[in-house]
mmCIF file of C-alpha atoms and ligand atoms in Angstrom:
data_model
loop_
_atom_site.group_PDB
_atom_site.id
_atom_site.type_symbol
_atom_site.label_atom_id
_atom_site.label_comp_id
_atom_site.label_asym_id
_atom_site.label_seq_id
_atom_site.Cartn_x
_atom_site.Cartn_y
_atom_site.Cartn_z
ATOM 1 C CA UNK A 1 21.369 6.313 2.253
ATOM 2 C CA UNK A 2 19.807 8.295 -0.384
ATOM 3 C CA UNK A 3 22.689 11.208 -1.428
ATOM 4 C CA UNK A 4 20.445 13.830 -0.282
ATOM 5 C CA UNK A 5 20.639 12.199 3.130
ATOM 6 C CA UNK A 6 24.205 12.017 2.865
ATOM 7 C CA UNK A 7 24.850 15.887 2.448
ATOM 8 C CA UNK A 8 21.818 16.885 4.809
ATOM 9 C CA UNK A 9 24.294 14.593 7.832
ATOM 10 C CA UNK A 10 27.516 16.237 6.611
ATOM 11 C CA UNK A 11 25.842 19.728 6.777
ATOM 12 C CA UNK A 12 25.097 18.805 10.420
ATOM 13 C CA UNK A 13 28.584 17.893 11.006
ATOM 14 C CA UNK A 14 29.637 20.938 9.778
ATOM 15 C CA UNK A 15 27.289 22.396 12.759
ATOM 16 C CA UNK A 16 29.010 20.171 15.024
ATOM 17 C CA UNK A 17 32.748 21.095 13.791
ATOM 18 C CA UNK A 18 32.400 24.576 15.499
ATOM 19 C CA UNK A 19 30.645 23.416 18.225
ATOM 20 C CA UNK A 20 33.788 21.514 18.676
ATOM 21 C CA UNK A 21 35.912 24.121 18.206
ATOM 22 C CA UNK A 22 34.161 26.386 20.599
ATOM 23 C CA UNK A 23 34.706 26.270 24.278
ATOM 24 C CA UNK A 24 31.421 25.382 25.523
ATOM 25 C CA UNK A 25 31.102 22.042 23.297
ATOM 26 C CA UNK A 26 27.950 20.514 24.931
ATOM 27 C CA UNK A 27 24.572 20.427 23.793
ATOM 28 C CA UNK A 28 21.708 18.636 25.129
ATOM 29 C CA UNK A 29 19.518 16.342 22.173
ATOM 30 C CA UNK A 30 20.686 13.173 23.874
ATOM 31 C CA UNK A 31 20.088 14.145 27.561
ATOM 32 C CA UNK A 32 18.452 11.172 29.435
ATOM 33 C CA UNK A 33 19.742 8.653 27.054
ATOM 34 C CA UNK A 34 21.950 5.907 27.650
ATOM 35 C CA UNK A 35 24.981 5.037 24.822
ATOM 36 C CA UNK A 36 26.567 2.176 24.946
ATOM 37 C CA UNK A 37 29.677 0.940 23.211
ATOM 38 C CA UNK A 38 30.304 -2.400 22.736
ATOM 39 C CA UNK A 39 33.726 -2.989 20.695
ATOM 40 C CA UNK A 40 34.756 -6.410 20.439
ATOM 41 C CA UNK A 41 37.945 -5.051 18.252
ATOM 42 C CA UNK A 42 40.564 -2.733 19.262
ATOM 43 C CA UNK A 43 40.030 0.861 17.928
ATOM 44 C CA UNK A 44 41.378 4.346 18.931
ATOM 45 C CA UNK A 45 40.009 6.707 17.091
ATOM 46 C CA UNK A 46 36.460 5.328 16.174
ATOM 47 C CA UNK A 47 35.918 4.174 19.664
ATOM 48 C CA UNK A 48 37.135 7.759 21.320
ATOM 49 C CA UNK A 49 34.849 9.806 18.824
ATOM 50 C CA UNK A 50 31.898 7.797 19.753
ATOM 51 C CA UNK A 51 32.557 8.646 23.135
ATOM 52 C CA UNK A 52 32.984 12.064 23.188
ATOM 53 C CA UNK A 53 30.496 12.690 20.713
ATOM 54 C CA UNK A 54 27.959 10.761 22.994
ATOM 55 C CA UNK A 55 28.989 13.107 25.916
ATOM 56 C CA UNK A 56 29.217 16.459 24.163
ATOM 57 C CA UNK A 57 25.375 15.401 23.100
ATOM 58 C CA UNK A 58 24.877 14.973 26.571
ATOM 59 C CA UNK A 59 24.250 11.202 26.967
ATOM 60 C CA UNK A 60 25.417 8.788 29.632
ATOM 61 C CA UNK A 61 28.170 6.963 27.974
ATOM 62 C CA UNK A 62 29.532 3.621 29.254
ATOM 63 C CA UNK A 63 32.503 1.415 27.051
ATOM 64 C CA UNK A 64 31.825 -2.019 27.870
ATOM 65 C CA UNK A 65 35.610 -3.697 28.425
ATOM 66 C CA UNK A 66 35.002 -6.625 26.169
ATOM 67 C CA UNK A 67 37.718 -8.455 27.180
ATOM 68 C CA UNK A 68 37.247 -8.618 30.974
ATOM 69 C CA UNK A 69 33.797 -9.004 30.155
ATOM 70 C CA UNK A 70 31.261 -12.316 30.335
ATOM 71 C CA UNK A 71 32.120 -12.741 26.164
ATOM 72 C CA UNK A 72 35.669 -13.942 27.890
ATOM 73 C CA UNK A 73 33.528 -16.834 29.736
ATOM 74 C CA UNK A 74 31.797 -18.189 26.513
ATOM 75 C CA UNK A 75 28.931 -16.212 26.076
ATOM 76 C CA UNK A 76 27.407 -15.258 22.509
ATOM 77 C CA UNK A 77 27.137 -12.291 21.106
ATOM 78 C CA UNK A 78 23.559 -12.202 20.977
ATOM 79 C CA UNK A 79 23.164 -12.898 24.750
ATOM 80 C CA UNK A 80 25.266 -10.200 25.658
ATOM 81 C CA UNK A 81 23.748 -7.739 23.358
ATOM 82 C CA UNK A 82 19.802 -8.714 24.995
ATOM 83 C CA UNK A 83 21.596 -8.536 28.275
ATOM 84 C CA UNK A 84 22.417 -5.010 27.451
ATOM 85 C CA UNK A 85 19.268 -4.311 26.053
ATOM 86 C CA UNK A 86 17.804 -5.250 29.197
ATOM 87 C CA UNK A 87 19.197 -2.530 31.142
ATOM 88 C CA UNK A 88 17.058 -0.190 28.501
ATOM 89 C CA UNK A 89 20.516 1.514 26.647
ATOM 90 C CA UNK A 90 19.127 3.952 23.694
ATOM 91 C CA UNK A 91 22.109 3.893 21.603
ATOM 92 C CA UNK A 92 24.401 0.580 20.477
ATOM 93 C CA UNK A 93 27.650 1.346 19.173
ATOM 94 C CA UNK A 94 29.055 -1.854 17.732
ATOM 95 C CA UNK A 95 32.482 -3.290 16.392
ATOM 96 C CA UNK A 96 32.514 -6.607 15.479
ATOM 97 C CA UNK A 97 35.387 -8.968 13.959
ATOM 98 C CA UNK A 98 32.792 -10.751 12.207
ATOM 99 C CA UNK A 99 30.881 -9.266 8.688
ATOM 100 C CA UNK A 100 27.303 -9.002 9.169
ATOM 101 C CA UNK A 101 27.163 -9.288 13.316
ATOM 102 C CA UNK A 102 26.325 -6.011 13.885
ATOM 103 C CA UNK A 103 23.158 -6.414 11.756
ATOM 104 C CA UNK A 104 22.301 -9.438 13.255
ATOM 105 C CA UNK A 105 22.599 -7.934 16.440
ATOM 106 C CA UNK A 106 20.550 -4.990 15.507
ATOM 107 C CA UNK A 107 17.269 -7.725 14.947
ATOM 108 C CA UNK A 108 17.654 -8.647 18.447
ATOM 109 C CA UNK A 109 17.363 -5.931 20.690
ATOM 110 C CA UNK A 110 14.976 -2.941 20.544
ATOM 111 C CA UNK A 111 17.661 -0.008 20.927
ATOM 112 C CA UNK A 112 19.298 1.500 17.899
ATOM 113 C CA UNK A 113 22.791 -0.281 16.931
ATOM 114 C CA UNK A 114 25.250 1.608 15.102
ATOM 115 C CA UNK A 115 27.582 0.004 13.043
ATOM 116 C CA UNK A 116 31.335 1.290 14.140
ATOM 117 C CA UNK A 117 32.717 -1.446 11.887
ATOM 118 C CA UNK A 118 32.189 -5.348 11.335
ATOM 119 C CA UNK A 119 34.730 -7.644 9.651
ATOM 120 C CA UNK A 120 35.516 -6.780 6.200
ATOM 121 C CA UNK A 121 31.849 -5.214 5.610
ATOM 122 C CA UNK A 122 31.164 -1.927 6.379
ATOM 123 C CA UNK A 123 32.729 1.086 8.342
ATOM 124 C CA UNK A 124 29.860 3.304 7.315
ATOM 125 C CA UNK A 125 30.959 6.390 9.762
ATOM 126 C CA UNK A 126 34.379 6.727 8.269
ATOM 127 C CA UNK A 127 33.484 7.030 5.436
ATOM 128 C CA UNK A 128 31.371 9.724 6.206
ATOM 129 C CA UNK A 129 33.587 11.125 7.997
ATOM 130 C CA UNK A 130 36.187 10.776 4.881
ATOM 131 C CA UNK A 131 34.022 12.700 2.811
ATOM 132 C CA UNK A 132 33.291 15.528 5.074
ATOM 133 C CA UNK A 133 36.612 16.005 5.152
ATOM 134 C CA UNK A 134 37.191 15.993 1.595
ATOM 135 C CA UNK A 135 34.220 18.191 0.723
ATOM 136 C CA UNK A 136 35.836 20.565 3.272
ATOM 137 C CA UNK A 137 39.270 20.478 1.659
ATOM 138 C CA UNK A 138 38.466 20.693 -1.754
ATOM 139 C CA UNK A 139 34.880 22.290 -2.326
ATOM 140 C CA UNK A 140 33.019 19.543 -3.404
ATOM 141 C CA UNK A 141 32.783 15.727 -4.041
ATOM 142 C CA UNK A 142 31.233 15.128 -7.055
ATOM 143 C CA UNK A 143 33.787 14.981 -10.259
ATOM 144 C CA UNK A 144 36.853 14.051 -8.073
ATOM 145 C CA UNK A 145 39.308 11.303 -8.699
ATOM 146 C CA UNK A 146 39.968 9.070 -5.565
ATOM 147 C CA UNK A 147 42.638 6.446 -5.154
ATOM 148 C CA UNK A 148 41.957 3.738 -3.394
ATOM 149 C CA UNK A 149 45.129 2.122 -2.509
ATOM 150 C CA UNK A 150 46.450 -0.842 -0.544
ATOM 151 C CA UNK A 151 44.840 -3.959 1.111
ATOM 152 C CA UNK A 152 41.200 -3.443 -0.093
ATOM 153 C CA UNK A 153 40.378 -6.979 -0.126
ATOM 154 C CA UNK A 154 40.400 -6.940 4.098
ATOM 155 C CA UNK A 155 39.268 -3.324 4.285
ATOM 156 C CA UNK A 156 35.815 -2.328 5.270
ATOM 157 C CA UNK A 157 36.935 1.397 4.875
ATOM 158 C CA UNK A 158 37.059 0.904 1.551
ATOM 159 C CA UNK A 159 34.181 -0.792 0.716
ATOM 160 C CA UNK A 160 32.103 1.724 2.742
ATOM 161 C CA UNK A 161 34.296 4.549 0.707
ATOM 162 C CA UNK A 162 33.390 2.944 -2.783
ATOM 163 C CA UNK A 163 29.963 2.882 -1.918
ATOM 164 C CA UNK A 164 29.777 7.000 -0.543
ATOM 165 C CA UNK A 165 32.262 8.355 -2.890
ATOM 166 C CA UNK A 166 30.004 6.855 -6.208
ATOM 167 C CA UNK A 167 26.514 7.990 -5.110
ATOM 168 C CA UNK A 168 27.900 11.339 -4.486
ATOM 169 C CA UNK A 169 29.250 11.463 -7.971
ATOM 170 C CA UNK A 170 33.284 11.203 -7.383
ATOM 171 C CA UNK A 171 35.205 8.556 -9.373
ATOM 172 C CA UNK A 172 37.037 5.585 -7.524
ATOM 173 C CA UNK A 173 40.009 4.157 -8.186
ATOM 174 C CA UNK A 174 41.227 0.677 -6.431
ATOM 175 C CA UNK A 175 45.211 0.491 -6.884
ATOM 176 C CA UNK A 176 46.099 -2.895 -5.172
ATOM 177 C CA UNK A 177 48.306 -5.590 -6.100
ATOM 178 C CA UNK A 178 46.302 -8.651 -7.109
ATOM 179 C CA UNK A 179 46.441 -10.770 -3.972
ATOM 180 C CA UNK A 180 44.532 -7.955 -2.519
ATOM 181 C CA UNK A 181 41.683 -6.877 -4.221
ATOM 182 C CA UNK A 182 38.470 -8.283 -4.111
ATOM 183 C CA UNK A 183 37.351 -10.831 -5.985
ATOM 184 C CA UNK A 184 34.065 -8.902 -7.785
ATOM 185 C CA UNK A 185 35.971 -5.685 -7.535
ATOM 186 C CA UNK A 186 35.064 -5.101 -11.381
ATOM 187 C CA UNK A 187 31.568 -5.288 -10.433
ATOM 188 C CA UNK A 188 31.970 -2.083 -7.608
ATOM 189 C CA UNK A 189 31.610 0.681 -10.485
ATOM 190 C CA UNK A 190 35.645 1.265 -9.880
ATOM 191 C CA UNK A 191 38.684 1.448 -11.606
ATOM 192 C CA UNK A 192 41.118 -0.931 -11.136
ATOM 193 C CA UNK A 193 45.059 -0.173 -11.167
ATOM 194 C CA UNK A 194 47.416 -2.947 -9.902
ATOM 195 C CA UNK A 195 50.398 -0.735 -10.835
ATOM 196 C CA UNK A 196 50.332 2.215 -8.541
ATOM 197 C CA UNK A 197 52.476 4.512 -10.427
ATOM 198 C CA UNK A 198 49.735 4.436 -13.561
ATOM 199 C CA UNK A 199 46.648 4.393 -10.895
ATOM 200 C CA UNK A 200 47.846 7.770 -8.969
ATOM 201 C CA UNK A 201 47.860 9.597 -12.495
ATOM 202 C CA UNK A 202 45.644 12.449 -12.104
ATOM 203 C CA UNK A 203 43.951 11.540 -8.628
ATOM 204 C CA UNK A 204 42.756 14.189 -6.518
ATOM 205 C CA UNK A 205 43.086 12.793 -3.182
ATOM 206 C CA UNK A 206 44.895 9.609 -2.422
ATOM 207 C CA UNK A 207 43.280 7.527 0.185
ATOM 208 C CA UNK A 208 45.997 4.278 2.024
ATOM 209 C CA UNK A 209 44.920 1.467 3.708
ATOM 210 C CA UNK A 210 46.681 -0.535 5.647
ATOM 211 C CA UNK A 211 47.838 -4.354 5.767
ATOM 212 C CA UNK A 212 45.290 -5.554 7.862
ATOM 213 C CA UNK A 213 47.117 -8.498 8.295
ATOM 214 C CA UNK A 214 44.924 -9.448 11.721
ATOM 215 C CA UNK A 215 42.724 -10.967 9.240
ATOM 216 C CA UNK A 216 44.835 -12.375 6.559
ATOM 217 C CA UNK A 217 45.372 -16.208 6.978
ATOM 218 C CA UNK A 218 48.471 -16.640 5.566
ATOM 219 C CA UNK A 219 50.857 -14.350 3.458
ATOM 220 C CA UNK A 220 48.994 -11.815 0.558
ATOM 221 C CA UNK A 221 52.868 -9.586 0.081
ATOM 222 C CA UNK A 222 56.136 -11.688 -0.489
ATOM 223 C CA UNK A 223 57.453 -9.066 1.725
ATOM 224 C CA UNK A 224 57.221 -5.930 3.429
ATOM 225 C CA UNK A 225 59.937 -4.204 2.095
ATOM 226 C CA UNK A 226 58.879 -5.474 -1.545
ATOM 227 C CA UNK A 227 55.365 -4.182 -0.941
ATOM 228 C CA UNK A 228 56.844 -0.775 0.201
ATOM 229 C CA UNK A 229 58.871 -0.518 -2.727
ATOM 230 C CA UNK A 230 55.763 -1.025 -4.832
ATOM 231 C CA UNK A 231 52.557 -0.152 -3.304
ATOM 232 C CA UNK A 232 54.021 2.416 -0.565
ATOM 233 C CA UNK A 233 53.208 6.240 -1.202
ATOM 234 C CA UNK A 234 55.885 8.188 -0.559
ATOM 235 C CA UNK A 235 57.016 11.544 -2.495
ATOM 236 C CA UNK A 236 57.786 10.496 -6.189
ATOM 237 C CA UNK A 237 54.761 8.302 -6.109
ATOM 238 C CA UNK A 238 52.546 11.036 -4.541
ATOM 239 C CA UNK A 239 54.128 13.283 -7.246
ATOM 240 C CA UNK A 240 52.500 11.258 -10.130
ATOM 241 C CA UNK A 241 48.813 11.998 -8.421
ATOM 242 C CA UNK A 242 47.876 16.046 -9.223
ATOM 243 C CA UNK A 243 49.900 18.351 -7.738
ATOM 244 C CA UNK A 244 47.261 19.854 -5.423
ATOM 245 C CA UNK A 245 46.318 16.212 -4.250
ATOM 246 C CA UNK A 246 45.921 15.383 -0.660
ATOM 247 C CA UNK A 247 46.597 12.098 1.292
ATOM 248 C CA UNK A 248 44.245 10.331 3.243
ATOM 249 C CA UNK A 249 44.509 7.509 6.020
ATOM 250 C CA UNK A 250 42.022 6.088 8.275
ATOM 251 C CA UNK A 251 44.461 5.253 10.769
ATOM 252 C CA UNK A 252 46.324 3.452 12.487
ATOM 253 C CA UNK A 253 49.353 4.115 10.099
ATOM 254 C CA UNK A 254 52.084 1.491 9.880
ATOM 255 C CA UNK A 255 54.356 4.024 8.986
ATOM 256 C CA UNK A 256 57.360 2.267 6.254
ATOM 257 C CA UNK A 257 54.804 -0.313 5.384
ATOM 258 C CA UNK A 258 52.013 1.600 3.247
ATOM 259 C CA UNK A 259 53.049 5.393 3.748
ATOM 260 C CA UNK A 260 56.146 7.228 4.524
ATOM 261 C CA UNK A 261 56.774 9.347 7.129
ATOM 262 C CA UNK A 262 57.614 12.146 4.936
ATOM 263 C CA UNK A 263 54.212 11.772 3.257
ATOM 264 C CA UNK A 264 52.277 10.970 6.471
ATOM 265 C CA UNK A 265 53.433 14.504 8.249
ATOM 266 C CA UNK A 266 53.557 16.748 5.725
ATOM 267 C CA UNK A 267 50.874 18.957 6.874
ATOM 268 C CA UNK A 268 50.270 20.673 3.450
ATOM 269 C CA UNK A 269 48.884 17.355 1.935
ATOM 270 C CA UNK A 270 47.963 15.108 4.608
ATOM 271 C CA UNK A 271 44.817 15.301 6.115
ATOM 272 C CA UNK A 272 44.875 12.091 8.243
ATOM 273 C CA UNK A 273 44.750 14.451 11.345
ATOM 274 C CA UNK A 274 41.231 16.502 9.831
ATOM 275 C CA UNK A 275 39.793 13.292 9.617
ATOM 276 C CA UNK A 276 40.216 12.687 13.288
ATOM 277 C CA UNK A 277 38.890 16.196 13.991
ATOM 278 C CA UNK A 278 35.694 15.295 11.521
ATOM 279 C CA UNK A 279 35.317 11.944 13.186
ATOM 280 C CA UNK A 280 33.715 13.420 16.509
ATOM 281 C CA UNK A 281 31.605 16.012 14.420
ATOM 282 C CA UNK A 282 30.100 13.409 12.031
ATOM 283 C CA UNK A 283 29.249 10.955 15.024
ATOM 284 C CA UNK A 284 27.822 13.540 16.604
ATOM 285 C CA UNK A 285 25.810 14.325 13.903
ATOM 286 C CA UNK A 286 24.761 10.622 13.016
ATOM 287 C CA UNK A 287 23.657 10.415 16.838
ATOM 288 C CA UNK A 288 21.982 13.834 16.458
ATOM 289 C CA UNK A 289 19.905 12.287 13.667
ATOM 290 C CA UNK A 290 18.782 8.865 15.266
ATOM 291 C CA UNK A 291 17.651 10.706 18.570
ATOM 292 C CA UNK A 292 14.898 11.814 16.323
ATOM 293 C CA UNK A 293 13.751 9.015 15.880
ATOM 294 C CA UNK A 294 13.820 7.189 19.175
ATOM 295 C CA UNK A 295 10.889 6.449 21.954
ATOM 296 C CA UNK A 296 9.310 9.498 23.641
ATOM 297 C CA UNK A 297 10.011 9.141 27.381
ATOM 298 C CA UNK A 298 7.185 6.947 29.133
ATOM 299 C CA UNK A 299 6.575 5.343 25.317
ATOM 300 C CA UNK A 300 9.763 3.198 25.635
ATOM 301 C CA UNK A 301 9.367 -0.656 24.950
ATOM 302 C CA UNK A 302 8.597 -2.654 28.664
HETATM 303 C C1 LIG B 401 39.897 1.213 10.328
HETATM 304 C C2 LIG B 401 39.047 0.044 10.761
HETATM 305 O O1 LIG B 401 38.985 -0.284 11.946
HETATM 306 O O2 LIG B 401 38.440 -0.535 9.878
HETATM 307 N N1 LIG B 401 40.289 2.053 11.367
HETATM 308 C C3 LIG B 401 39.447 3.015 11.843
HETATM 309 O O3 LIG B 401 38.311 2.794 12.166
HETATM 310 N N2 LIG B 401 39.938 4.263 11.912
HETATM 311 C C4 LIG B 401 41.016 0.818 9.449
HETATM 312 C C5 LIG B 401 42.050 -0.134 9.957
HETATM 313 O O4 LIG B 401 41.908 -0.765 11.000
HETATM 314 O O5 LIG B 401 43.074 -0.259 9.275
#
């Protein structure tokens, strides 16, 4: 997305926050159409905000149970998704444990797909959804210092993050030990830091990740409690970032393994619970945008 695309969606979202935060929080530009999400990982927040936003918008919204579902008796992905398609859904929403399925999905069936996160890839609503609620928090995007921290090598967040944050003119940081960052991570336009205490220097928001150890094979920490110690944030390491810095988490926390509690619920720095909140109004506003561009009733495909 071009960054004038970027801002034009997060200025919807912004429509959609109040919306959200009115009483009456329906409105009708996906009325008729079908939504369909199809998560073959577990998710609470991203699966929830698709949901709702899908029904505030007005669509019929069905979550396919994956694992009581025909993928349990051997089917592939790609039949399930044209077996979908068949039933004429407008809207896709897809997690997949596998980078790159959701875009080969997307080839096969004539509906739009989104992509609500595959494999180590791409998590490209989050991280809208991240900087919506950092332009909201601090003003603006462009000239800020973001740190990156924690298990980037398994973390589509942060690849999706890297890829926002630099075309909209902030400056990324990567603080990781080694095990865990990418291999071409020099090549991402980033910083690198694999000593947290000199990477959170001057950063104005401080974004964790956790140990997403569902798909590590074998160990990446010698421990937990020696990756705490170094590569946790807690107060004296969030007191090396600026002091008006906030912390960031895409959730779900595994609180005493990448953030304290102390950090984690401090409601004057943490924003993990905005990002929640922005979640629905950026979905919403991502859907808003593809309904302009599906079929015209009567024009769909046969
Ligand atoms: C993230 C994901 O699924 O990639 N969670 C989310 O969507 N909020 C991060 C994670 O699982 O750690």
């Amino acid at each position: 997305m071009a960054p004038d695309e970027i801002v034009g969606l997060l200025d919807l979202a912004e429509t959609y926050v109040d919306l959200n935060r009115g009483a009456d929080k329906k409105a009708s530009v996906l009325r008729g159409r079908t939504q369909i999400n199809l998560f073959f990982e577990p998710s609470t927040r991203t699966q929830m905000s698709f949901e709702l936003a899908g029904k505030r918008l007005g669509a019929d919204v069905l979550n396919m149970a994956v694992a009581s579902s025909s993928t349990k008796k051997g089917e592939t992905l790609i039949d399930t998704a044209m077996t979908l398609n068949a039933m004429h859904p407008d809207v896709l929403i897809v997690r997949h444990h596998d980078s790159g399925a959701v875009k080969l999905l997307s080839e096969k069936v004539n509906c739009s797909v989104i992509n609500a996160g595959d494999g180590t890839h791409e998590h490209p609503t989050q991280a809208l959804l991240d900087a919506l609620t950092i332009r909201r928090t601090k003003g603006k995007i462009g000239g800020l210092l973001v740190a990156i921290c924690g298990d980037v090598l398994h973390s589509r967040v942060a690849r999706s993050n890297i890829h926002l944050l630099n075309s909209l003119g902030a400056r990324v940081r990567l603080i990781a030990p080694p095990t865990l960052l990418p291999s071409a991570a020099d090549r991402l336009g980033v910083e690198i830091f694999t000593d947290m205490k000199k990477g959170l220097i001057g950063c104005d928001i401080v974004m964790m990740l956790r140990l997403q150890t569902e798909r590590m094979q074998g160990s990446f920490v010698p421990s937990i409690r020696e990756y705490f110690h170094f590569f946790g944030l807690d107060r004296q390491k969030l007191a090396l970032a600026k002091p008006d810095a906030f912390i960031m988490h895409p959730g779900p926390m595994n609180r005493g393994v990448e953030i304290d509690s102390e950090v984690a619920d401090d409601i004057d720095r943490s924003l993990i619970r905005q990002q929640v909140e922005m979640g629905v109004a950026v979905r919403m506003a991502c859907l808003d945008v593809l309904s302009r561009n599906l079929p015209e009733a009567g024009r769909n495909a046969p």
